[in-house]
Amino acid sequence: MSRIQTTFEQLKAQGRKALIPYVTAGFPFADITPALMHGMVEAGADVIELGVPFSDPMADGPVIQKAGEKALGLGIGMVQVLDHVREFRKRNTTTPVVLMGYANPVERYDQKHGTGAFVRDASAAGVDGVLIVDYPPEECEAFAASLREHGMDLIFLLAPTSTDERMAQVARVASGYVYYVSLKGVTGSGALDTAAVEQMLPRIRKHVDIPVGVGFGIRDAATAQAIGKVADAVVIGSRIIQLIEDQEHAKVVPLTVDFLRGVRKALDA
Amino acid sequence: MSSYQQPDASGHFGPYGGSFVSETLTHAILELREAYARYQHDPAFLAEFHYELKHFVGRPSPVYHAARTSREMGGAQIYLKREDLNHTGAHKINNVIGQAMLAKRMGKPRVIAETGAGQHGVATATICARYGLECVVYMGSEDVKRQSPNVYRMKLLGASVVPVESGSKTLKDALNEAMRDWVANVDNTFYIIGTVAGPHPYPMMVRDFQSVIGKECLEQMPPMLAEQKVLGQQPDVVIACVGGGSNAMGIFHPYIPYEKTRLIGVEAAGEGLETGKHSASLQKGSAGVLHGNRTFILQDDNGQITETHSISAGLDYPGVGPEHAWLQEVGRAEYVGITDKEALEAFHYLCRTEGIIPALESSHAVAYAMKLAKTMHPDQSILVNLSGRGDKDIGTVADLSGEDFYDRPSMRGLSVKGAAGDTKP
Ligand SMILES: Cc1ncc(COP(=O)(O)O)c(C=O)c1O
């Protein structure tokens, strides 16, 4: 059983919802990511989504785009991201780590290090799942097969515009969990409509029998709580990035921990 | 190549093309594919398209024998396909009419577009004015400065121009921003892409709309060649500049089955192919995924898109349409480079010799044609796609040439990309 599956089954047994924070690797400081990941776990994170910076993040809003630009400026590429995961795994062997990013850096890694190198190295580093924003199911069959071989999960997005047919198609290849993008827009866009999310989830569950997380636009404990009532997981990204973007080194981890503790508390209430 | 049938049903040209978009856009892409499949061969749609091309754009555009240039080169006869004579000044209008007609039929009242040189933005703003559609154009802030006359034209036509400050502040960033807008507004918005790139069906659809260029040439060339007593029914070589590659696909595509005709795409070699300061994706790039399709792109070892360079904003793009990657791979088309300096020289040459002010983009194609002609014989022929006129570029050229001119960018406190100083002809 994959670490992601184990985590969700344990949570289900406890009647709890997963808290999934997102942070761009190497942001806001090149060396802070492993410590930040440990801090997130301490604060109650169940899965960590680690963003792989990309120069042209078409589906991200300005907050995550700026974080990516900063990380790129600090020299963070796929090699460094895998180093972060390896470092994290030295002291944590249970919390699942999902890499989130775009197709090109992944494909380039294979061009430079040999076919299949990305999946092999990510798996060896301790990565549990991968979410490639611009890999729709029909364009990544070989990649999906290779991930499966290594026991890794391929996580897909669903959107308010996804048709039932599309949900069924995604359900056929998705594993780990499905990530429902709660609004039409890029990451970090305006307020999320919890009523609309509530209506959508039963439709998704008709096709998808793995856990469903909801993200894009969750900014505070109250929204997280509302979403937690209907979804299996809440994903929080832009809000954390904003919280730490202008902080000095020593404050990054404590601020994130504080914030996530509040969300965790609301989620468990 | 007589049985050339590309792309396949899912939009792939061999390993290139496809549809690499986030889930939020999938629905919009599928909707567009359906709409295009429905109207692609619809006689009423095509009749309206050709009516617009004739009466609004001024087609067919002539083919012109550049007799003085040919004589001075002392080699092949050079012919120019005059897309610069189209309404709005470039080939971009052909495609925009087709897509705007789809937008109308799909009931999308709002149109967005990205633009580099501003020609695609002007064409889109024009057609939106004509069809009563709301128009928002994304443009890299660097290009907004370089191409201020076109920015003002768009505003006159009622469009809003949004300067994009992210990344390299050029065309690729404008494309990213337009995609983001589309994600947020898919319900009421049609995205008119300006070149043969992006997710399927864009590369195919834009090519189809632009193919009117090559189809006209197939009819225009035989009598013209006969008149000059040149050998063959069709030109020996067809040359076009390649940014994203739409004017090139437009003239190449109908010629693909004519295997005796060489197809040559000219990329911007900027300060030189070996300097790293260029936009030559096909010659210096490698396969990757950008802007919704797999194609050749300029990237570093980490898969990050690298900065490009060209004096010509319309060629300053780190990717290229996927069909060009395919044509290069199967050897049906060749791709070469022309530097900023060579393009600028050709620009001046054409002004003085033929009385035609070409776009800096098109000047790249002209420059290569002049080079190649010298290696050929007077009974051979080269057809150059003169993709647009150079009015938008005169400020840039004045600056690069050190000429006095009231609206040159340096007078507005801006610097111009390109090797200033040493380019005075
Ligand atoms: C006159 C002209 N030619 C060529 C281009 C490059 O586009 P494409 O390569 O798609 O033809 C542009 C783009 O702005 C242009 O304005």
XYZ file of C-alpha atoms and ligand atoms in Angstrom:
710
model
C 0.000 0.000 0.000
C 1.334 3.462 -0.826
C 2.080 5.966 1.900
C -0.722 8.150 0.562
C -3.261 5.339 0.722
C -2.131 4.366 4.233
C -2.453 7.946 5.406
C -5.979 8.365 4.073
C -7.095 5.029 5.534
C -5.766 5.939 8.964
C -7.500 9.307 8.803
C -10.731 7.691 7.740
C -10.568 5.278 10.663
C -10.122 8.271 12.974
C -12.892 10.214 11.268
C -10.506 13.049 10.389
C -9.784 15.054 7.259
C -6.397 15.418 5.626
C -4.589 18.733 5.784
C -2.381 19.208 2.717
C -0.182 22.309 2.693
C 1.604 23.363 -0.495
C 4.886 25.212 -0.602
C 7.247 25.958 -3.480
C 10.550 24.127 -2.987
C 13.405 26.466 -2.140
C 11.082 29.303 -1.181
C 11.672 31.765 0.321
C 15.170 30.462 1.099
C 17.048 27.768 -0.778
C 17.904 25.804 2.369
C 14.672 26.109 4.323
C 12.466 23.495 2.688
C 13.275 20.349 4.736
C 12.847 22.251 8.016
C 9.614 23.780 6.738
C 8.317 20.333 5.807
C 9.062 19.010 9.301
C 7.370 22.043 10.792
C 4.272 21.433 8.696
C 4.061 17.848 9.882
C 4.458 19.000 13.479
C 1.565 21.414 12.946
C -0.662 18.613 11.696
C -0.062 18.278 7.957
C -0.934 14.819 6.648
C 0.473 15.116 3.130
C 2.920 17.704 1.802
C 2.709 19.101 -1.695
C 6.055 20.416 -2.812
C 6.017 22.757 -5.804
C 8.711 22.290 -8.430
C 9.455 25.789 -9.743
C 8.868 26.415 -13.448
C 9.567 29.505 -15.526
C 6.134 29.486 -17.197
C 3.514 28.325 -14.667
C 0.422 28.851 -16.819
C -2.111 27.658 -14.253
C -0.735 29.506 -11.248
C -1.645 32.927 -9.966
C 0.807 35.748 -9.266
C 1.623 34.583 -5.711
C 2.886 31.132 -6.655
C 4.420 32.439 -9.867
C 6.502 34.925 -7.886
C 7.529 32.203 -5.450
C 8.649 30.066 -8.382
C 10.642 32.939 -9.878
C 12.367 33.512 -6.553
C 13.204 29.822 -6.136
C 14.545 29.663 -9.690
C 16.701 32.675 -8.893
C 18.080 30.740 -5.934
C 19.077 27.910 -8.255
C 16.332 25.439 -7.373
C 15.758 22.824 -10.067
C 14.513 19.246 -10.007
C 17.828 17.971 -8.629
C 17.572 20.290 -5.616
C 13.893 19.463 -5.093
C 14.745 15.762 -4.875
C 17.551 16.644 -2.447
C 14.990 18.378 -0.224
C 12.816 15.285 -0.165
C 15.808 13.042 0.577
C 16.782 15.309 3.450
C 13.218 15.292 4.813
C 13.060 11.491 4.640
C 16.060 11.186 6.982
C 13.780 12.037 9.892
C 10.337 11.286 8.514
C 9.409 8.025 6.833
C 5.640 8.245 7.121
C 4.337 11.564 5.761
C 3.590 11.357 2.045
C 5.247 13.902 -0.234
C 3.691 14.882 -3.551
C 5.597 16.860 -6.174
C 3.467 19.395 -7.995
C 4.678 21.047 -11.151
C 4.694 21.203 -14.922
C 5.603 18.658 -17.574
C 8.699 20.278 -19.017
C 11.098 20.085 -16.042
C 10.088 16.437 -15.558
C 10.698 15.554 -19.200
C 13.940 17.503 -19.266
C 15.186 15.513 -16.282
C 14.767 12.334 -18.323
C 16.445 13.921 -21.360
C 19.455 14.769 -19.209
C 19.609 11.697 -16.955
C 18.173 8.939 -19.135
C 14.715 7.584 -19.880
C 12.832 6.737 -16.696
C 15.330 8.622 -14.537
C 12.813 10.994 -13.018
C 10.487 8.308 -11.696
C 13.412 6.186 -10.483
C 15.153 9.058 -8.688
C 11.968 10.569 -7.268
C 10.957 7.198 -5.924
C 14.411 6.632 -4.425
C 14.315 10.087 -2.825
C 11.048 9.241 -1.102
C 8.450 10.956 -3.285
C 5.035 9.298 -3.064
C 3.027 11.008 -5.749
C 3.220 13.430 -8.615
C 0.780 16.052 -9.860
C 1.680 17.477 -13.261
C -0.641 20.373 -13.990
C -0.306 20.172 -17.785
C -0.401 16.392 -18.147
C -3.979 15.414 -18.918
C -4.719 11.656 -18.726
C -4.479 11.145 -22.495
C -0.977 12.614 -22.781
C 0.825 10.715 -20.021
C 0.090 7.019 -20.355
C 3.717 5.881 -20.376
C 4.532 8.168 -17.452
C 1.556 6.865 -15.491
C 2.612 3.263 -16.109
C 6.142 3.982 -14.973
C 4.891 5.646 -11.772
C 2.647 2.671 -11.039
C 5.600 0.331 -11.463
C 7.413 2.246 -8.756
C 4.411 2.312 -6.456
C 3.908 6.028 -6.858
C 0.582 7.777 -7.242
C -0.468 10.025 -10.108
C -2.726 12.753 -8.842
C -5.058 14.610 -11.179
C -7.014 17.801 -11.018
C -10.730 18.104 -11.602
C -12.350 21.460 -12.213
C -15.806 23.031 -12.112
C -15.776 22.673 -15.903
C -15.068 18.932 -15.840
C -17.833 16.914 -17.449
C -19.002 13.533 -16.126
C -17.300 11.876 -19.044
C -14.064 13.622 -18.116
C -14.385 12.624 -14.466
C -14.738 8.998 -15.511
C -11.653 9.313 -17.699
C -9.615 10.844 -14.882
C -10.897 8.209 -12.457
C -9.463 5.468 -14.652
C -5.853 6.693 -14.257
C -5.871 8.661 -11.003
C -4.512 7.187 -7.810
C -3.750 8.456 -4.313
C -6.325 11.223 -4.312
C -8.037 13.554 -6.740
C -7.605 17.278 -6.374
C -10.706 19.320 -7.074
C -9.854 22.857 -8.140
C -12.629 24.704 -6.405
C -12.939 27.640 -8.756
C -12.513 28.714 -12.334
C -9.238 30.526 -12.114
C -5.605 30.230 -11.241
C -4.149 29.397 -7.837
C -4.773 32.028 -5.220
C -7.809 33.528 -6.985
C -10.616 35.175 -5.010
C -13.071 33.701 -2.603
C -14.250 30.170 -2.905
C -17.910 29.267 -2.999
C -18.389 26.488 -0.463
C -21.964 25.837 -1.535
C -20.812 25.191 -5.103
C -18.130 22.826 -3.836
C -20.703 20.972 -1.749
C -22.818 20.435 -4.824
C -19.926 19.248 -6.943
C -18.491 16.633 -4.611
C -21.277 14.049 -4.872
C -20.965 14.281 -8.671
C -17.237 13.599 -8.436
C -17.717 10.732 -6.012
C -20.026 9.014 -8.459
C -16.976 8.440 -10.643
C -14.027 8.586 -8.268
C -13.639 6.116 -5.429
C -10.351 7.489 -4.069
C -10.225 10.436 -1.634
C -11.109 13.886 -2.975
C -9.172 16.944 -1.837
C -10.252 20.514 -2.491
C -7.902 23.393 -3.103
C -7.370 26.794 -4.791
C -8.769 29.600 -2.719
C -8.726 28.149 0.815
C -7.309 30.973 2.872
C -8.345 30.512 6.489
C -9.415 28.087 9.180
C -13.116 28.776 8.687
C -13.112 27.945 4.977
C -10.954 24.905 5.643
C -13.496 23.751 8.211
C -16.403 24.201 5.820
C -14.617 22.354 3.039
C -13.481 19.652 5.473
C -17.136 18.855 6.106
C -17.575 17.677 2.520
C -14.118 16.772 1.196
C -11.529 14.239 2.345
C -8.713 16.762 2.269
C -8.102 20.494 2.119
C -5.154 21.909 0.210
C -3.696 25.285 1.163
C -1.019 26.917 -0.983
C -1.030 30.610 -1.890
C -1.978 31.669 1.639
C 1.139 30.014 3.083
C 3.336 31.505 0.383
C 1.952 34.962 1.156
C 2.530 34.452 4.837
C 6.228 33.714 4.414
C 7.196 35.627 1.307
C 8.716 38.646 3.026
C 9.809 37.024 6.272
C 13.283 36.703 7.667
C 14.748 33.223 7.755
C 14.110 32.509 11.442
C 10.391 33.384 11.224
C 9.406 31.254 8.240
C 8.929 27.949 10.043
C 7.262 29.252 13.213
C 4.784 31.416 11.262
C 3.782 28.506 9.048
C 3.440 26.191 12.025
C 1.230 28.688 13.853
C -1.017 29.171 10.870
C -1.393 25.470 10.117
C -2.081 24.631 13.787
C -5.085 26.953 13.616
C -6.333 25.274 10.461
C -5.768 21.838 11.937
C -7.749 22.745 15.028
C -10.672 23.997 12.984
C -10.547 20.942 10.779
C -10.658 18.587 13.772
C -13.327 20.531 15.648
C 4.551 13.634 -49.078
C 1.618 13.360 -51.453
C -0.382 11.715 -48.688
C 0.445 14.244 -45.995
C -2.292 13.987 -43.361
C -1.347 15.806 -40.206
C -2.194 16.067 -37.381
C -3.890 12.864 -36.213
C -7.280 12.952 -34.516
C -5.789 13.923 -31.173
C -3.694 16.721 -32.647
C -0.305 15.032 -32.855
C 2.245 15.664 -35.582
C 4.379 12.609 -34.955
C 5.648 13.102 -31.387
C 4.790 16.834 -31.415
C 1.598 18.771 -30.825
C -1.094 17.345 -28.588
C -2.948 19.088 -25.818
C -1.092 19.763 -22.581
C -3.411 21.957 -20.568
C -4.647 22.088 -17.010
C -7.975 20.471 -16.303
C -9.808 23.792 -16.066
C -9.109 24.436 -19.736
C -9.879 20.955 -20.988
C -13.537 21.704 -21.372
C -12.889 24.890 -23.337
C -10.461 23.075 -25.606
C -12.917 20.254 -26.263
C -15.672 22.764 -26.950
C -13.455 24.527 -29.480
C -12.459 21.246 -31.142
C -16.101 20.384 -31.565
C -16.956 23.792 -32.967
C -14.073 23.732 -35.407
C -14.878 20.194 -36.524
C -18.417 21.348 -37.185
C -17.525 24.427 -39.246
C -14.211 23.388 -40.810
C -15.898 22.066 -43.945
C -19.207 23.874 -43.614
C -19.911 25.611 -46.966
C -21.691 28.556 -45.353
C -18.852 29.116 -42.884
C -16.220 28.900 -45.613
C -18.204 31.165 -47.924
C -18.393 33.819 -45.201
C -14.690 33.378 -44.420
C -13.719 33.925 -48.041
C -16.124 36.817 -48.411
C -14.422 38.518 -45.453
C -10.978 37.770 -46.836
C -11.914 39.307 -50.155
C -13.866 42.361 -49.075
C -12.421 43.213 -45.666
C -8.817 42.038 -45.995
C -8.366 42.733 -49.695
C -7.435 39.252 -50.859
C -6.067 37.768 -52.939
C -2.831 39.509 -52.114
C -0.623 39.828 -55.195
C 2.610 38.065 -55.903
C 5.192 40.575 -57.013
C 8.309 39.923 -59.052
C 11.143 41.775 -57.298
C 12.886 42.378 -60.574
C 15.507 44.886 -59.451
C 16.502 42.803 -56.448
C 16.689 39.659 -58.580
C 18.866 41.428 -61.140
C 21.187 42.851 -58.491
C 21.592 39.486 -56.786
C 22.419 38.001 -60.146
C 20.799 34.690 -59.368
C 17.321 33.273 -58.921
C 14.183 35.330 -59.589
C 12.729 36.546 -56.311
C 8.965 36.810 -55.893
C 7.211 38.384 -52.927
C 3.816 37.247 -51.663
C 2.387 40.556 -50.524
C 0.739 39.827 -47.182
C 1.894 43.313 -46.230
C -0.916 44.646 -48.401
C -3.601 43.035 -46.252
C -5.844 45.243 -44.147
C -4.077 45.822 -40.799
C -0.727 45.165 -42.449
C 0.130 41.519 -41.974
C -0.926 37.922 -42.494
C -2.309 37.781 -38.936
C -5.739 39.062 -40.044
C -6.472 35.878 -42.076
C -6.489 33.664 -39.012
C -8.194 36.180 -36.770
C -11.229 36.389 -39.033
C -11.658 32.618 -38.927
C -11.399 32.446 -35.154
C -13.636 35.467 -34.563
C -16.276 33.839 -36.767
C -16.070 30.787 -34.521
C -16.352 32.961 -31.413
C -19.545 34.465 -32.781
C -21.006 31.071 -33.575
C -20.051 29.716 -30.166
C -21.779 32.636 -28.474
C -18.663 33.983 -26.763
C -18.984 37.765 -26.429
C -15.467 38.316 -25.066
C -12.228 37.742 -26.949
C -8.708 37.637 -25.557
C -5.436 37.513 -27.457
C -1.691 37.649 -26.878
C 0.591 39.664 -29.073
C 4.305 40.188 -29.607
C 4.860 42.685 -32.376
C 1.313 43.892 -31.931
C 0.158 42.765 -35.387
C -1.935 39.939 -34.015
C -3.324 42.270 -31.362
C -4.231 44.888 -33.953
C -5.853 42.267 -36.175
C -7.856 40.919 -33.229
C -8.895 44.390 -32.062
C -9.951 45.170 -35.627
C -12.154 42.147 -36.041
C -13.645 42.610 -32.572
C -14.587 46.157 -33.529
C -16.177 44.871 -36.691
C -18.076 42.030 -34.967
C -18.954 43.906 -31.773
C -16.939 41.696 -29.449
C -15.195 42.802 -26.268
C -11.429 42.579 -26.753
C -8.575 42.258 -24.256
C -5.011 41.936 -25.539
C -2.088 40.746 -23.402
C 1.302 42.080 -24.381
C 4.691 41.831 -22.684
C 5.593 45.210 -21.208
C 8.875 45.099 -23.131
C 6.905 44.764 -26.369
C 4.437 47.465 -25.313
C 7.401 49.847 -25.342
C 8.954 48.527 -28.541
C 5.701 48.578 -30.458
C 3.905 51.650 -29.130
C 2.252 52.600 -32.441
C 0.460 49.249 -32.477
C -0.557 49.633 -28.836
C -2.214 52.917 -29.713
C -3.904 51.383 -32.753
C -5.424 48.688 -30.558
C -6.728 51.311 -28.171
C -8.235 53.314 -31.034
C -10.027 50.161 -32.097
C -11.565 49.815 -28.656
C -9.452 47.038 -27.192
C -7.874 47.081 -23.760
C -4.178 46.313 -23.766
C -2.801 44.670 -20.636
C 0.979 44.977 -20.198
C 2.480 41.792 -18.744
C 5.328 42.321 -16.290
C 6.265 38.730 -15.501
C 9.182 36.690 -16.839
C 10.946 38.159 -19.839
C 8.046 40.583 -20.443
C 7.650 39.414 -24.040
C 5.400 37.187 -26.116
C 5.688 33.974 -24.091
C 4.638 35.783 -20.931
C 1.715 37.378 -22.744
C 0.659 33.860 -23.768
C 0.864 32.613 -20.162
C -1.233 35.534 -19.000
C -3.838 35.030 -21.710
C -4.108 31.355 -20.741
C -4.678 32.393 -17.118
C -7.396 34.801 -18.155
C -8.995 32.028 -20.182
C -8.935 29.663 -17.196
C -10.763 32.265 -15.121
C -13.285 33.283 -17.786
C -13.865 30.182 -19.881
C -17.620 30.594 -19.875
C -17.831 33.750 -21.955
C -14.363 34.052 -23.475
C -12.823 32.911 -26.752
C -9.036 32.868 -26.877
C -7.759 33.846 -30.340
C -4.213 32.491 -30.512
C -2.054 34.296 -33.064
C 0.166 31.547 -34.316
C 0.324 27.809 -35.041
C 1.108 26.958 -31.406
C -0.902 26.108 -28.299
C -2.999 23.034 -27.562
C -4.836 21.132 -30.315
C -6.795 22.294 -32.329
C -4.968 25.649 -32.508
C -1.907 24.585 -34.556
C -4.130 22.867 -37.104
C -6.855 25.490 -37.123
C -4.524 28.471 -37.487
C -2.646 26.656 -40.242
C -5.898 25.957 -42.074
C -6.963 29.609 -41.910
C -3.503 30.788 -43.004
C -3.273 28.242 -45.827
C -5.126 30.711 -48.008
C -1.675 32.265 -48.554
C -0.113 29.175 -50.127
C -3.287 28.207 -51.991
C -3.292 31.562 -53.744
C 0.384 31.163 -54.594
C -0.242 27.781 -56.196
C -2.520 29.554 -58.674
C -0.562 32.763 -59.019
C 2.892 31.329 -59.570
C 2.552 29.331 -62.836
C 1.568 32.324 -65.006
C 4.116 34.568 -63.293
C 6.929 32.091 -63.795
C 5.911 31.552 -67.415
C 6.016 35.300 -67.987
C 9.624 35.478 -66.821
C 10.488 32.274 -68.732
C 11.512 30.651 -65.483
C 11.643 26.860 -65.341
C 8.877 24.922 -63.638
C 5.276 25.551 -62.724
C 5.974 26.296 -59.091
C 8.898 28.015 -57.364
C 12.081 26.100 -56.591
C 12.113 27.498 -53.063
C 9.526 28.956 -50.710
C 10.888 31.038 -47.839
C 9.125 32.481 -44.791
C 10.167 33.773 -41.388
C 9.340 31.675 -38.348
C 8.395 33.050 -34.969
C 5.584 30.802 -33.861
C 5.385 29.851 -37.494
C 1.937 30.817 -38.776
C 2.861 32.771 -41.886
C 5.327 30.009 -42.739
C 2.784 27.210 -42.236
C 0.288 29.236 -44.239
C 2.507 29.363 -47.285
C 4.239 25.967 -46.757
C 1.239 23.768 -46.174
C -0.256 23.787 -49.690
C 3.271 23.228 -51.050
C 4.009 20.114 -48.980
C 2.930 17.717 -51.786
C 5.061 19.642 -54.303
C 8.261 17.894 -53.432
C 10.414 19.725 -55.977
C 9.793 22.924 -54.030
C 12.164 23.399 -51.107
C 10.561 24.892 -48.012
C 12.824 27.056 -45.883
C 11.869 28.646 -42.571
C 14.007 31.520 -41.305
C 14.416 31.872 -37.557
C 15.785 34.930 -35.772
C 19.480 34.308 -35.155
C 19.624 37.546 -33.149
C 23.228 38.355 -32.361
C 24.299 34.986 -33.795
C 23.292 31.345 -33.348
C 26.425 30.719 -31.266
C 25.930 33.675 -28.908
C 22.915 32.300 -27.071
C 21.120 35.566 -27.903
C 18.603 34.433 -30.487
C 15.141 32.886 -30.912
C 16.105 29.879 -33.027
C 14.056 27.166 -31.311
C 14.260 24.652 -34.143
C 17.984 24.976 -34.702
C 19.157 25.453 -31.132
C 16.321 24.089 -29.025
C 15.146 20.631 -28.014
C 11.842 18.858 -27.556
C 9.728 19.917 -24.600
C 6.272 20.933 -23.454
C 5.308 24.608 -23.471
C 2.033 26.473 -23.907
C -0.079 23.386 -24.307
C 1.905 21.443 -26.886
C 5.036 19.382 -27.337
C 7.455 21.083 -29.673
C 10.972 22.466 -29.936
C 11.752 25.024 -27.279
C 14.709 26.952 -25.957
C 15.397 25.672 -22.463
C 18.162 25.136 -19.934
C 19.294 21.873 -18.322
C 16.533 22.159 -15.727
C 13.773 22.470 -18.285
C 13.275 26.170 -17.622
C 12.441 28.282 -20.662
C 15.350 30.551 -21.499
C 15.312 34.191 -22.532
C 15.216 34.887 -26.230
C 16.483 37.729 -28.306
C 15.560 39.322 -31.598
C 15.243 42.870 -32.893
C 11.920 41.706 -34.180
C 9.275 41.382 -31.451
C 7.215 39.013 -33.603
C 10.003 36.444 -33.760
C 11.042 36.758 -30.107
C 9.460 33.508 -28.911
C 11.214 30.494 -27.313
C 8.936 27.926 -28.948
C 7.626 27.153 -32.411
C 4.511 25.525 -33.821
C 4.634 21.711 -33.460
C 4.088 21.105 -37.167
C 7.390 22.832 -37.909
C 9.155 20.491 -35.471
C 7.600 17.637 -37.416
C 8.463 19.033 -40.873
C 12.050 19.459 -39.691
C 12.178 15.916 -38.331
C 10.897 14.321 -41.528
C 13.090 16.597 -43.634
C 10.297 18.259 -45.596
C 11.310 21.732 -44.465
C 14.689 23.233 -43.590
C 15.290 25.874 -40.967
C 18.016 28.489 -41.067
C 18.943 31.641 -39.155
C 19.310 35.307 -40.063
C 20.897 37.733 -37.609
C 19.511 41.078 -36.462
C 22.120 42.803 -38.552
C 21.364 40.866 -41.738
C 17.629 41.440 -41.271
C 18.162 45.160 -40.822
C 20.281 45.312 -43.963
C 17.600 43.492 -45.939
C 15.007 45.880 -44.507
C 16.887 48.889 -45.848
C 17.659 47.149 -49.105
C 14.032 46.372 -49.872
C 12.977 49.933 -49.007
C 15.485 51.409 -51.447
C 15.315 48.835 -54.209
C 11.668 47.876 -54.439
C 9.842 50.692 -52.668
C 8.499 48.293 -50.064
C 8.984 48.791 -46.325
C 8.887 45.249 -44.907
C 8.208 44.224 -41.315
C 11.394 43.349 -39.429
C 10.004 39.811 -39.147
C 9.611 39.513 -42.918
C 13.024 41.110 -43.422
C 14.534 37.902 -42.047
C 12.944 35.925 -44.881
C 13.980 38.534 -47.450
C 17.575 38.484 -46.173
C 17.835 34.734 -46.572
C 16.260 34.842 -50.022
C 18.832 37.405 -51.137
C 21.655 35.190 -49.858
C 20.276 32.053 -51.427
C 19.405 33.687 -54.757
C 23.090 34.412 -55.355
C 23.821 30.670 -55.289
C 21.099 29.915 -57.849
C 20.510 30.571 -61.554
C 18.363 33.254 -63.223
C 16.019 30.587 -64.561
C 15.251 29.442 -61.043
C 12.842 31.051 -58.606
C 12.309 31.852 -54.951
C 8.973 32.805 -53.442
C 9.223 34.829 -50.228
C 6.310 35.354 -47.910
C 6.376 39.050 -47.140
C 4.331 38.521 -43.983
C 3.797 42.157 -43.081
C 4.674 45.771 -43.589
C 7.209 47.674 -41.551
C 5.294 50.771 -40.439
C 5.249 49.483 -36.873
C 9.035 49.094 -36.928
C 10.230 52.439 -38.206
C 10.965 53.800 -34.719
C 13.063 50.767 -33.880
C 14.890 50.961 -37.175
C 15.559 54.674 -36.760
C 17.094 53.999 -33.374
C 19.221 51.097 -34.581
C 20.417 53.108 -37.541
C 21.161 56.209 -35.479
C 18.754 58.241 -37.590
C 16.905 61.299 -36.390
C 13.202 60.611 -36.136
C 10.767 62.097 -33.685
C 9.134 58.856 -32.565
C 12.127 56.634 -32.013
C 12.108 54.725 -28.709
C 15.305 56.361 -27.451
C 13.518 59.706 -27.539
C 10.982 58.224 -25.166
C 13.830 57.196 -22.881
C 13.700 53.551 -23.912
C 16.367 51.280 -25.207
C 15.905 49.086 -28.242
C 16.924 45.455 -28.425
C 19.527 44.804 -31.087
C 23.063 45.744 -31.973
C 22.852 49.529 -32.113
C 25.529 51.571 -33.784
C 27.181 49.107 -36.107
C 24.077 48.458 -38.149
C 23.931 51.651 -40.152
C 23.807 50.536 -43.777
C 4.682 40.671 -39.914
C 4.886 39.484 -39.056
N 5.499 38.406 -39.572
C 5.709 37.309 -38.831
C 5.347 37.231 -37.502
C 5.675 36.007 -36.738
O 4.570 35.180 -36.527
P 4.440 33.799 -37.281
O 5.758 33.136 -37.131
O 3.350 33.111 -36.545
O 4.099 34.049 -38.683
C 4.685 38.320 -36.919
C 4.266 38.283 -35.523
O 3.897 39.205 -34.890
C 4.458 39.470 -37.718
O 3.851 40.559 -37.213
